Amino acid sequence: MEKKLQIYNPKNSFEIDKSLLTALILWLLSFLFNFAKSIFPRYEEVLSSLGVFVVIIAVVYSLYFIISNFFKCETANGELSGYLVIDSEKIICDLDVYTIYEIEKIQILSDYFLGKFNGNIRAWERKKSNGVKNYIEIYKKNGEYKKYFFLQTKTENIQMFSDELRTYYRFGKLGEQNYKNILE
């Protein structure tokens, strides 16, 4: 089995979670019903009843939303395409190939695993990582720089390449602390 990790290409756009949008709309409706009572005093009883009903639904949905976020992974705003392969002589990122001789240095962040608790304590954010915030930065000797994000799971992670990364560490391409962080 060839050792490889999937490359993640993030989109440069903003997306809002559908569950969060639903909660926001419910709370907006409850405030609109309360505001509408002052504009339409003739329908105050009906609007009050509807307002209370919407507030109850909003509270119940918000509790569901907060509790369910403990068990859901963060949403990923992008797509998986291509593979990251680290060999002792070259690094292949999708269609780009970097030989060990043209690389000035590499830096790797590999703290995020799919399904791992991500440390969020805010109620409206999901608590499990989507595993795609990991990246490898490749600095070439000619001054070019490229950053690739990749997906890590418990079974497919950067530690699969520990022998290959040792070569980059010995050649001075990978920093000592960065190398130790990957192996731990």
JSON list of C-alpha atoms in Angstrom, two decimals:
[
{"chain": "A", "resi": 1, "resn": "MET", "atom": "CA", "xyz": [0.00, 0.00, 0.00]},
{"chain": "A", "resi": 2, "resn": "GLU", "atom": "CA", "xyz": [1.42, 3.36, -1.03]},
{"chain": "A", "resi": 3, "resn": "LYS", "atom": "CA", "xyz": [1.66, 5.91, 1.74]},
{"chain": "A", "resi": 4, "resn": "LYS", "atom": "CA", "xyz": [-0.24, 9.06, 0.80]},
{"chain": "A", "resi": 5, "resn": "LEU", "atom": "CA", "xyz": [-2.47, 11.73, 2.30]},
{"chain": "A", "resi": 6, "resn": "GLN", "atom": "CA", "xyz": [-5.32, 13.55, 0.57]},
{"chain": "A", "resi": 7, "resn": "ILE", "atom": "CA", "xyz": [-4.73, 17.21, -0.27]},
{"chain": "A", "resi": 8, "resn": "TYR", "atom": "CA", "xyz": [-7.43, 19.68, 0.73]},
{"chain": "A", "resi": 9, "resn": "ASN", "atom": "CA", "xyz": [-8.08, 22.81, -1.35]},
{"chain": "A", "resi": 10, "resn": "PRO", "atom": "CA", "xyz": [-9.96, 25.42, 0.72]},
{"chain": "A", "resi": 11, "resn": "LYS", "atom": "CA", "xyz": [-12.37, 27.80, -0.99]},
{"chain": "A", "resi": 12, "resn": "ASN", "atom": "CA", "xyz": [-11.92, 31.55, -0.62]},
{"chain": "A", "resi": 13, "resn": "SER", "atom": "CA", "xyz": [-15.52, 32.10, 0.36]},
{"chain": "A", "resi": 14, "resn": "PHE", "atom": "CA", "xyz": [-17.61, 32.33, 3.49]},
{"chain": "A", "resi": 15, "resn": "GLU", "atom": "CA", "xyz": [-20.16, 29.62, 4.24]},
{"chain": "A", "resi": 16, "resn": "ILE", "atom": "CA", "xyz": [-22.52, 29.48, 7.19]},
{"chain": "A", "resi": 17, "resn": "ASP", "atom": "CA", "xyz": [-23.65, 26.20, 8.72]},
{"chain": "A", "resi": 18, "resn": "LYS", "atom": "CA", "xyz": [-27.30, 25.40, 7.93]},
{"chain": "A", "resi": 19, "resn": "SER", "atom": "CA", "xyz": [-28.04, 24.49, 11.56]},
{"chain": "A", "resi": 20, "resn": "LEU", "atom": "CA", "xyz": [-26.67, 27.81, 12.78]},
{"chain": "A", "resi": 21, "resn": "LEU", "atom": "CA", "xyz": [-28.65, 29.65, 10.12]},
{"chain": "A", "resi": 22, "resn": "THR", "atom": "CA", "xyz": [-31.84, 27.88, 11.24]},
{"chain": "A", "resi": 23, "resn": "ALA", "atom": "CA", "xyz": [-31.22, 28.89, 14.87]},
{"chain": "A", "resi": 24, "resn": "LEU", "atom": "CA", "xyz": [-30.59, 32.50, 13.86]},
{"chain": "A", "resi": 25, "resn": "ILE", "atom": "CA", "xyz": [-33.78, 32.62, 11.78]},
{"chain": "A", "resi": 26, "resn": "LEU", "atom": "CA", "xyz": [-35.85, 31.22, 14.66]},
{"chain": "A", "resi": 27, "resn": "TRP", "atom": "CA", "xyz": [-34.52, 33.85, 17.05]},
{"chain": "A", "resi": 28, "resn": "LEU", "atom": "CA", "xyz": [-35.04, 36.58, 14.46]},
{"chain": "A", "resi": 29, "resn": "LEU", "atom": "CA", "xyz": [-38.65, 35.48, 14.03]},
{"chain": "A", "resi": 30, "resn": "SER", "atom": "CA", "xyz": [-39.25, 35.65, 17.77]},
{"chain": "A", "resi": 31, "resn": "PHE", "atom": "CA", "xyz": [-37.97, 39.24, 17.87]},
{"chain": "A", "resi": 32, "resn": "LEU", "atom": "CA", "xyz": [-40.01, 40.16, 14.79]},
{"chain": "A", "resi": 33, "resn": "PHE", "atom": "CA", "xyz": [-43.22, 38.90, 16.41]},
{"chain": "A", "resi": 34, "resn": "ASN", "atom": "CA", "xyz": [-42.47, 40.97, 19.50]},
{"chain": "A", "resi": 35, "resn": "PHE", "atom": "CA", "xyz": [-41.76, 44.04, 17.36]},
{"chain": "A", "resi": 36, "resn": "ALA", "atom": "CA", "xyz": [-44.89, 43.47, 15.25]},
{"chain": "A", "resi": 37, "resn": "LYS", "atom": "CA", "xyz": [-47.08, 43.77, 18.37]},
{"chain": "A", "resi": 38, "resn": "SER", "atom": "CA", "xyz": [-46.26, 47.49, 18.59]},
{"chain": "A", "resi": 39, "resn": "ILE", "atom": "CA", "xyz": [-46.98, 48.06, 14.90]},
{"chain": "A", "resi": 40, "resn": "PHE", "atom": "CA", "xyz": [-50.23, 46.04, 14.82]},
{"chain": "A", "resi": 41, "resn": "PRO", "atom": "CA", "xyz": [-51.91, 46.53, 18.22]},
{"chain": "A", "resi": 42, "resn": "ARG", "atom": "CA", "xyz": [-55.12, 45.07, 16.84]},
{"chain": "A", "resi": 43, "resn": "TYR", "atom": "CA", "xyz": [-53.46, 41.61, 16.53]},
{"chain": "A", "resi": 44, "resn": "GLU", "atom": "CA", "xyz": [-51.52, 41.78, 19.78]},
{"chain": "A", "resi": 45, "resn": "GLU", "atom": "CA", "xyz": [-53.00, 38.57, 21.25]},
{"chain": "A", "resi": 46, "resn": "VAL", "atom": "CA", "xyz": [-52.33, 36.52, 18.13]},
{"chain": "A", "resi": 47, "resn": "LEU", "atom": "CA", "xyz": [-48.81, 37.91, 17.72]},
{"chain": "A", "resi": 48, "resn": "SER", "atom": "CA", "xyz": [-48.06, 37.30, 21.42]},
{"chain": "A", "resi": 49, "resn": "SER", "atom": "CA", "xyz": [-49.18, 33.69, 21.12]},
{"chain": "A", "resi": 50, "resn": "LEU", "atom": "CA", "xyz": [-47.14, 33.16, 17.96]},
{"chain": "A", "resi": 51, "resn": "GLY", "atom": "CA", "xyz": [-44.16, 34.91, 19.56]},
{"chain": "A", "resi": 52, "resn": "VAL", "atom": "CA", "xyz": [-44.26, 32.63, 22.62]},
{"chain": "A", "resi": 53, "resn": "PHE", "atom": "CA", "xyz": [-44.61, 29.59, 20.37]},
{"chain": "A", "resi": 54, "resn": "VAL", "atom": "CA", "xyz": [-41.60, 30.62, 18.25]},
{"chain": "A", "resi": 55, "resn": "VAL", "atom": "CA", "xyz": [-39.51, 31.39, 21.37]},
{"chain": "A", "resi": 56, "resn": "ILE", "atom": "CA", "xyz": [-40.24, 27.90, 22.75]},
{"chain": "A", "resi": 57, "resn": "ILE", "atom": "CA", "xyz": [-39.23, 26.34, 19.42]},
{"chain": "A", "resi": 58, "resn": "ALA", "atom": "CA", "xyz": [-36.10, 28.54, 19.27]},
{"chain": "A", "resi": 59, "resn": "VAL", "atom": "CA", "xyz": [-35.05, 27.56, 22.81]},
{"chain": "A", "resi": 60, "resn": "VAL", "atom": "CA", "xyz": [-35.58, 23.84, 22.15]},
{"chain": "A", "resi": 61, "resn": "TYR", "atom": "CA", "xyz": [-33.77, 24.02, 18.81]},
{"chain": "A", "resi": 62, "resn": "SER", "atom": "CA", "xyz": [-30.90, 26.02, 20.34]},
{"chain": "A", "resi": 63, "resn": "LEU", "atom": "CA", "xyz": [-30.45, 23.38, 23.06]},
{"chain": "A", "resi": 64, "resn": "TYR", "atom": "CA", "xyz": [-30.45, 20.66, 20.39]},
{"chain": "A", "resi": 65, "resn": "PHE", "atom": "CA", "xyz": [-27.97, 22.69, 18.34]},
{"chain": "A", "resi": 66, "resn": "ILE", "atom": "CA", "xyz": [-25.57, 23.21, 21.26]},
{"chain": "A", "resi": 67, "resn": "ILE", "atom": "CA", "xyz": [-25.67, 19.55, 22.35]},
{"chain": "A", "resi": 68, "resn": "SER", "atom": "CA", "xyz": [-25.36, 18.16, 18.82]},
{"chain": "A", "resi": 69, "resn": "ASN", "atom": "CA", "xyz": [-22.25, 20.27, 18.19]},
{"chain": "A", "resi": 70, "resn": "PHE", "atom": "CA", "xyz": [-20.38, 18.06, 20.66]},
{"chain": "A", "resi": 71, "resn": "PHE", "atom": "CA", "xyz": [-20.76, 15.14, 18.27]},
{"chain": "A", "resi": 72, "resn": "LYS", "atom": "CA", "xyz": [-20.34, 16.80, 14.87]},
{"chain": "A", "resi": 73, "resn": "CYS", "atom": "CA", "xyz": [-17.17, 17.60, 12.96]},
{"chain": "A", "resi": 74, "resn": "GLU", "atom": "CA", "xyz": [-16.44, 21.10, 11.72]},
{"chain": "A", "resi": 75, "resn": "THR", "atom": "CA", "xyz": [-17.75, 21.85, 8.26]},
{"chain": "A", "resi": 76, "resn": "ALA", "atom": "CA", "xyz": [-15.11, 21.92, 5.54]},
{"chain": "A", "resi": 77, "resn": "ASN", "atom": "CA", "xyz": [-15.29, 24.78, 3.06]},
{"chain": "A", "resi": 78, "resn": "GLY", "atom": "CA", "xyz": [-13.35, 23.21, 0.21]},
{"chain": "A", "resi": 79, "resn": "GLU", "atom": "CA", "xyz": [-12.68, 19.92, -1.53]},
{"chain": "A", "resi": 80, "resn": "LEU", "atom": "CA", "xyz": [-10.26, 17.02, -1.41]},
{"chain": "A", "resi": 81, "resn": "SER", "atom": "CA", "xyz": [-8.23, 16.59, -4.59]},
{"chain": "A", "resi": 82, "resn": "GLY", "atom": "CA", "xyz": [-4.92, 14.92, -5.23]},
{"chain": "A", "resi": 83, "resn": "TYR", "atom": "CA", "xyz": [-2.45, 13.34, -2.85]},
{"chain": "A", "resi": 84, "resn": "LEU", "atom": "CA", "xyz": [0.57, 14.27, -0.77]},
{"chain": "A", "resi": 85, "resn": "VAL", "atom": "CA", "xyz": [3.38, 11.72, -1.04]},
{"chain": "A", "resi": 86, "resn": "ILE", "atom": "CA", "xyz": [6.64, 12.20, 0.82]},
{"chain": "A", "resi": 87, "resn": "ASP", "atom": "CA", "xyz": [9.55, 10.17, -0.51]},
{"chain": "A", "resi": 88, "resn": "SER", "atom": "CA", "xyz": [13.14, 10.26, 0.70]},
{"chain": "A", "resi": 89, "resn": "GLU", "atom": "CA", "xyz": [14.16, 12.01, -2.55]},
{"chain": "A", "resi": 90, "resn": "LYS", "atom": "CA", "xyz": [11.09, 14.07, -3.43]},
{"chain": "A", "resi": 91, "resn": "ILE", "atom": "CA", "xyz": [7.76, 15.43, -2.23]},
{"chain": "A", "resi": 92, "resn": "ILE", "atom": "CA", "xyz": [4.77, 15.07, -4.53]},
{"chain": "A", "resi": 93, "resn": "CYS", "atom": "CA", "xyz": [1.83, 17.42, -3.90]},
{"chain": "A", "resi": 94, "resn": "ASP", "atom": "CA", "xyz": [-0.95, 16.69, -6.37]},
{"chain": "A", "resi": 95, "resn": "LEU", "atom": "CA", "xyz": [0.81, 17.39, -9.71]},
{"chain": "A", "resi": 96, "resn": "ASP", "atom": "CA", "xyz": [3.77, 19.33, -8.28]},
{"chain": "A", "resi": 97, "resn": "VAL", "atom": "CA", "xyz": [7.03, 17.49, -7.64]},
{"chain": "A", "resi": 98, "resn": "TYR", "atom": "CA", "xyz": [9.78, 18.93, -5.42]},
{"chain": "A", "resi": 99, "resn": "THR", "atom": "CA", "xyz": [13.13, 17.14, -5.25]},
{"chain": "A", "resi": 100, "resn": "ILE", "atom": "CA", "xyz": [15.13, 17.24, -2.04]},
{"chain": "A", "resi": 101, "resn": "TYR", "atom": "CA", "xyz": [17.85, 19.23, -3.82]},
{"chain": "A", "resi": 102, "resn": "GLU", "atom": "CA", "xyz": [15.57, 22.11, -4.89]},
{"chain": "A", "resi": 103, "resn": "ILE", "atom": "CA", "xyz": [13.92, 22.45, -1.46]},
{"chain": "A", "resi": 104, "resn": "GLU", "atom": "CA", "xyz": [15.33, 25.11, 0.89]},
{"chain": "A", "resi": 105, "resn": "LYS", "atom": "CA", "xyz": [13.19, 24.05, 3.86]},
{"chain": "A", "resi": 106, "resn": "ILE", "atom": "CA", "xyz": [9.84, 22.58, 4.78]},
{"chain": "A", "resi": 107, "resn": "GLN", "atom": "CA", "xyz": [7.53, 23.25, 7.70]},
{"chain": "A", "resi": 108, "resn": "ILE", "atom": "CA", "xyz": [4.68, 20.99, 8.71]},
{"chain": "A", "resi": 109, "resn": "LEU", "atom": "CA", "xyz": [1.72, 21.56, 11.01]},
{"chain": "A", "resi": 110, "resn": "SER", "atom": "CA", "xyz": [0.01, 18.26, 11.80]},
{"chain": "A", "resi": 111, "resn": "ASP", "atom": "CA", "xyz": [-2.07, 18.75, 14.95]},
{"chain": "A", "resi": 112, "resn": "TYR", "atom": "CA", "xyz": [-5.56, 18.16, 13.54]},
{"chain": "A", "resi": 113, "resn": "PHE", "atom": "CA", "xyz": [-7.13, 14.72, 13.14]},
{"chain": "A", "resi": 114, "resn": "LEU", "atom": "CA", "xyz": [-10.60, 13.91, 11.83]},
{"chain": "A", "resi": 115, "resn": "GLY", "atom": "CA", "xyz": [-12.91, 13.57, 14.82]},
{"chain": "A", "resi": 116, "resn": "LYS", "atom": "CA", "xyz": [-10.43, 14.83, 17.44]},
{"chain": "A", "resi": 117, "resn": "PHE", "atom": "CA", "xyz": [-11.68, 17.39, 20.00]},
{"chain": "A", "resi": 118, "resn": "ASN", "atom": "CA", "xyz": [-10.52, 20.76, 18.69]},
{"chain": "A", "resi": 119, "resn": "GLY", "atom": "CA", "xyz": [-10.71, 22.80, 21.90]},
{"chain": "A", "resi": 120, "resn": "ASN", "atom": "CA", "xyz": [-13.66, 25.01, 20.94]},
{"chain": "A", "resi": 121, "resn": "ILE", "atom": "CA", "xyz": [-15.62, 26.11, 23.98]},
{"chain": "A", "resi": 122, "resn": "ARG", "atom": "CA", "xyz": [-18.07, 28.40, 22.21]},
{"chain": "A", "resi": 123, "resn": "ALA", "atom": "CA", "xyz": [-21.56, 26.96, 22.07]},
{"chain": "A", "resi": 124, "resn": "TRP", "atom": "CA", "xyz": [-22.22, 27.69, 18.41]},
{"chain": "A", "resi": 125, "resn": "GLU", "atom": "CA", "xyz": [-19.08, 25.99, 17.07]},
{"chain": "A", "resi": 126, "resn": "ARG", "atom": "CA", "xyz": [-18.62, 22.30, 16.44]},
{"chain": "A", "resi": 127, "resn": "LYS", "atom": "CA", "xyz": [-16.31, 20.50, 18.83]},
{"chain": "A", "resi": 128, "resn": "LYS", "atom": "CA", "xyz": [-14.67, 17.91, 16.58]},
{"chain": "A", "resi": 129, "resn": "SER", "atom": "CA", "xyz": [-11.99, 18.68, 14.02]},
{"chain": "A", "resi": 130, "resn": "ASN", "atom": "CA", "xyz": [-12.54, 18.06, 10.33]},
{"chain": "A", "resi": 131, "resn": "GLY", "atom": "CA", "xyz": [-8.85, 17.10, 10.03]},
{"chain": "A", "resi": 132, "resn": "VAL", "atom": "CA", "xyz": [-8.00, 19.46, 7.15]},
{"chain": "A", "resi": 133, "resn": "LYS", "atom": "CA", "xyz": [-6.23, 22.34, 8.90]},
{"chain": "A", "resi": 134, "resn": "ASN", "atom": "CA", "xyz": [-2.89, 20.53, 8.61]},
{"chain": "A", "resi": 135, "resn": "TYR", "atom": "CA", "xyz": [-0.43, 21.90, 6.12]},
{"chain": "A", "resi": 136, "resn": "ILE", "atom": "CA", "xyz": [3.02, 21.54, 4.65]},
{"chain": "A", "resi": 137, "resn": "GLU", "atom": "CA", "xyz": [4.92, 24.64, 3.55]},
{"chain": "A", "resi": 138, "resn": "ILE", "atom": "CA", "xyz": [7.61, 24.09, 0.94]},
{"chain": "A", "resi": 139, "resn": "TYR", "atom": "CA", "xyz": [10.25, 26.79, 0.39]},
{"chain": "A", "resi": 140, "resn": "LYS", "atom": "CA", "xyz": [12.35, 26.30, -2.74]},
{"chain": "A", "resi": 141, "resn": "LYS", "atom": "CA", "xyz": [15.90, 27.58, -3.18]},
{"chain": "A", "resi": 142, "resn": "ASN", "atom": "CA", "xyz": [14.79, 29.89, -5.99]},
{"chain": "A", "resi": 143, "resn": "GLY", "atom": "CA", "xyz": [12.50, 31.77, -3.56]},
{"chain": "A", "resi": 144, "resn": "GLU", "atom": "CA", "xyz": [9.21, 30.13, -4.48]},
{"chain": "A", "resi": 145, "resn": "TYR", "atom": "CA", "xyz": [6.88, 29.15, -1.67]},
{"chain": "A", "resi": 146, "resn": "LYS", "atom": "CA", "xyz": [3.86, 26.85, -1.69]},
{"chain": "A", "resi": 147, "resn": "LYS", "atom": "CA", "xyz": [1.46, 25.76, 1.04]},
{"chain": "A", "resi": 148, "resn": "TYR", "atom": "CA", "xyz": [-0.63, 22.59, 0.82]},
{"chain": "A", "resi": 149, "resn": "PHE", "atom": "CA", "xyz": [-3.36, 21.58, 3.26]},
{"chain": "A", "resi": 150, "resn": "PHE", "atom": "CA", "xyz": [-3.95, 17.88, 3.87]},
{"chain": "A", "resi": 151, "resn": "LEU", "atom": "CA", "xyz": [-6.40, 15.57, 5.63]},
{"chain": "A", "resi": 152, "resn": "GLN", "atom": "CA", "xyz": [-5.30, 13.45, 8.58]},
{"chain": "A", "resi": 153, "resn": "THR", "atom": "CA", "xyz": [-7.17, 10.58, 10.19]},
{"chain": "A", "resi": 154, "resn": "LYS", "atom": "CA", "xyz": [-6.09, 8.27, 13.00]},
{"chain": "A", "resi": 155, "resn": "THR", "atom": "CA", "xyz": [-4.85, 5.70, 10.48]},
{"chain": "A", "resi": 156, "resn": "GLU", "atom": "CA", "xyz": [-3.64, 7.98, 7.67]},
{"chain": "A", "resi": 157, "resn": "ASN", "atom": "CA", "xyz": [-1.43, 10.69, 9.12]},
{"chain": "A", "resi": 158, "resn": "ILE", "atom": "CA", "xyz": [1.94, 12.37, 8.65]},
{"chain": "A", "resi": 159, "resn": "GLN", "atom": "CA", "xyz": [3.63, 9.90, 11.00]},
{"chain": "A", "resi": 160, "resn": "MET", "atom": "CA", "xyz": [3.44, 7.32, 8.19]},
{"chain": "A", "resi": 161, "resn": "PHE", "atom": "CA", "xyz": [6.32, 9.26, 6.64]},
{"chain": "A", "resi": 162, "resn": "SER", "atom": "CA", "xyz": [8.56, 9.29, 9.74]},
{"chain": "A", "resi": 163, "resn": "ASP", "atom": "CA", "xyz": [11.44, 7.50, 7.97]},
{"chain": "A", "resi": 164, "resn": "GLU", "atom": "CA", "xyz": [11.26, 9.82, 4.97]},
{"chain": "A", "resi": 165, "resn": "LEU", "atom": "CA", "xyz": [11.02, 12.93, 7.16]},
{"chain": "A", "resi": 166, "resn": "ARG", "atom": "CA", "xyz": [14.15, 11.82, 9.02]},
{"chain": "A", "resi": 167, "resn": "THR", "atom": "CA", "xyz": [16.02, 12.22, 5.72]},
{"chain": "A", "resi": 168, "resn": "TYR", "atom": "CA", "xyz": [14.76, 15.81, 5.36]},
{"chain": "A", "resi": 169, "resn": "TYR", "atom": "CA", "xyz": [15.74, 16.48, 8.98]},
{"chain": "A", "resi": 170, "resn": "ARG", "atom": "CA", "xyz": [19.27, 15.13, 8.41]},
{"chain": "A", "resi": 171, "resn": "PHE", "atom": "CA", "xyz": [19.67, 17.30, 5.30]},
{"chain": "A", "resi": 172, "resn": "GLY", "atom": "CA", "xyz": [18.59, 20.36, 7.33]},
{"chain": "A", "resi": 173, "resn": "LYS", "atom": "CA", "xyz": [15.37, 20.84, 5.36]},
{"chain": "A", "resi": 174, "resn": "LEU", "atom": "CA", "xyz": [13.11, 20.20, 8.38]},
{"chain": "A", "resi": 175, "resn": "GLY", "atom": "CA", "xyz": [13.66, 21.93, 11.72]},
{"chain": "A", "resi": 176, "resn": "GLU", "atom": "CA", "xyz": [14.45, 19.89, 14.83]},
{"chain": "A", "resi": 177, "resn": "GLN", "atom": "CA", "xyz": [11.42, 21.03, 16.83]},
{"chain": "A", "resi": 178, "resn": "ASN", "atom": "CA", "xyz": [9.12, 20.55, 13.84]},
{"chain": "A", "resi": 179, "resn": "TYR", "atom": "CA", "xyz": [10.47, 17.01, 13.39]},
{"chain": "A", "resi": 180, "resn": "LYS", "atom": "CA", "xyz": [9.96, 16.19, 17.08]},
{"chain": "A", "resi": 181, "resn": "ASN", "atom": "CA", "xyz": [6.40, 17.57, 17.02]},
{"chain": "A", "resi": 182, "resn": "ILE", "atom": "CA", "xyz": [5.54, 15.30, 14.10]},
{"chain": "A", "resi": 183, "resn": "LEU", "atom": "CA", "xyz": [6.90, 12.18, 15.79]},
{"chain": "A", "resi": 184, "resn": "GLU", "atom": "CA", "xyz": [5.03, 12.78, 19.05]}
]
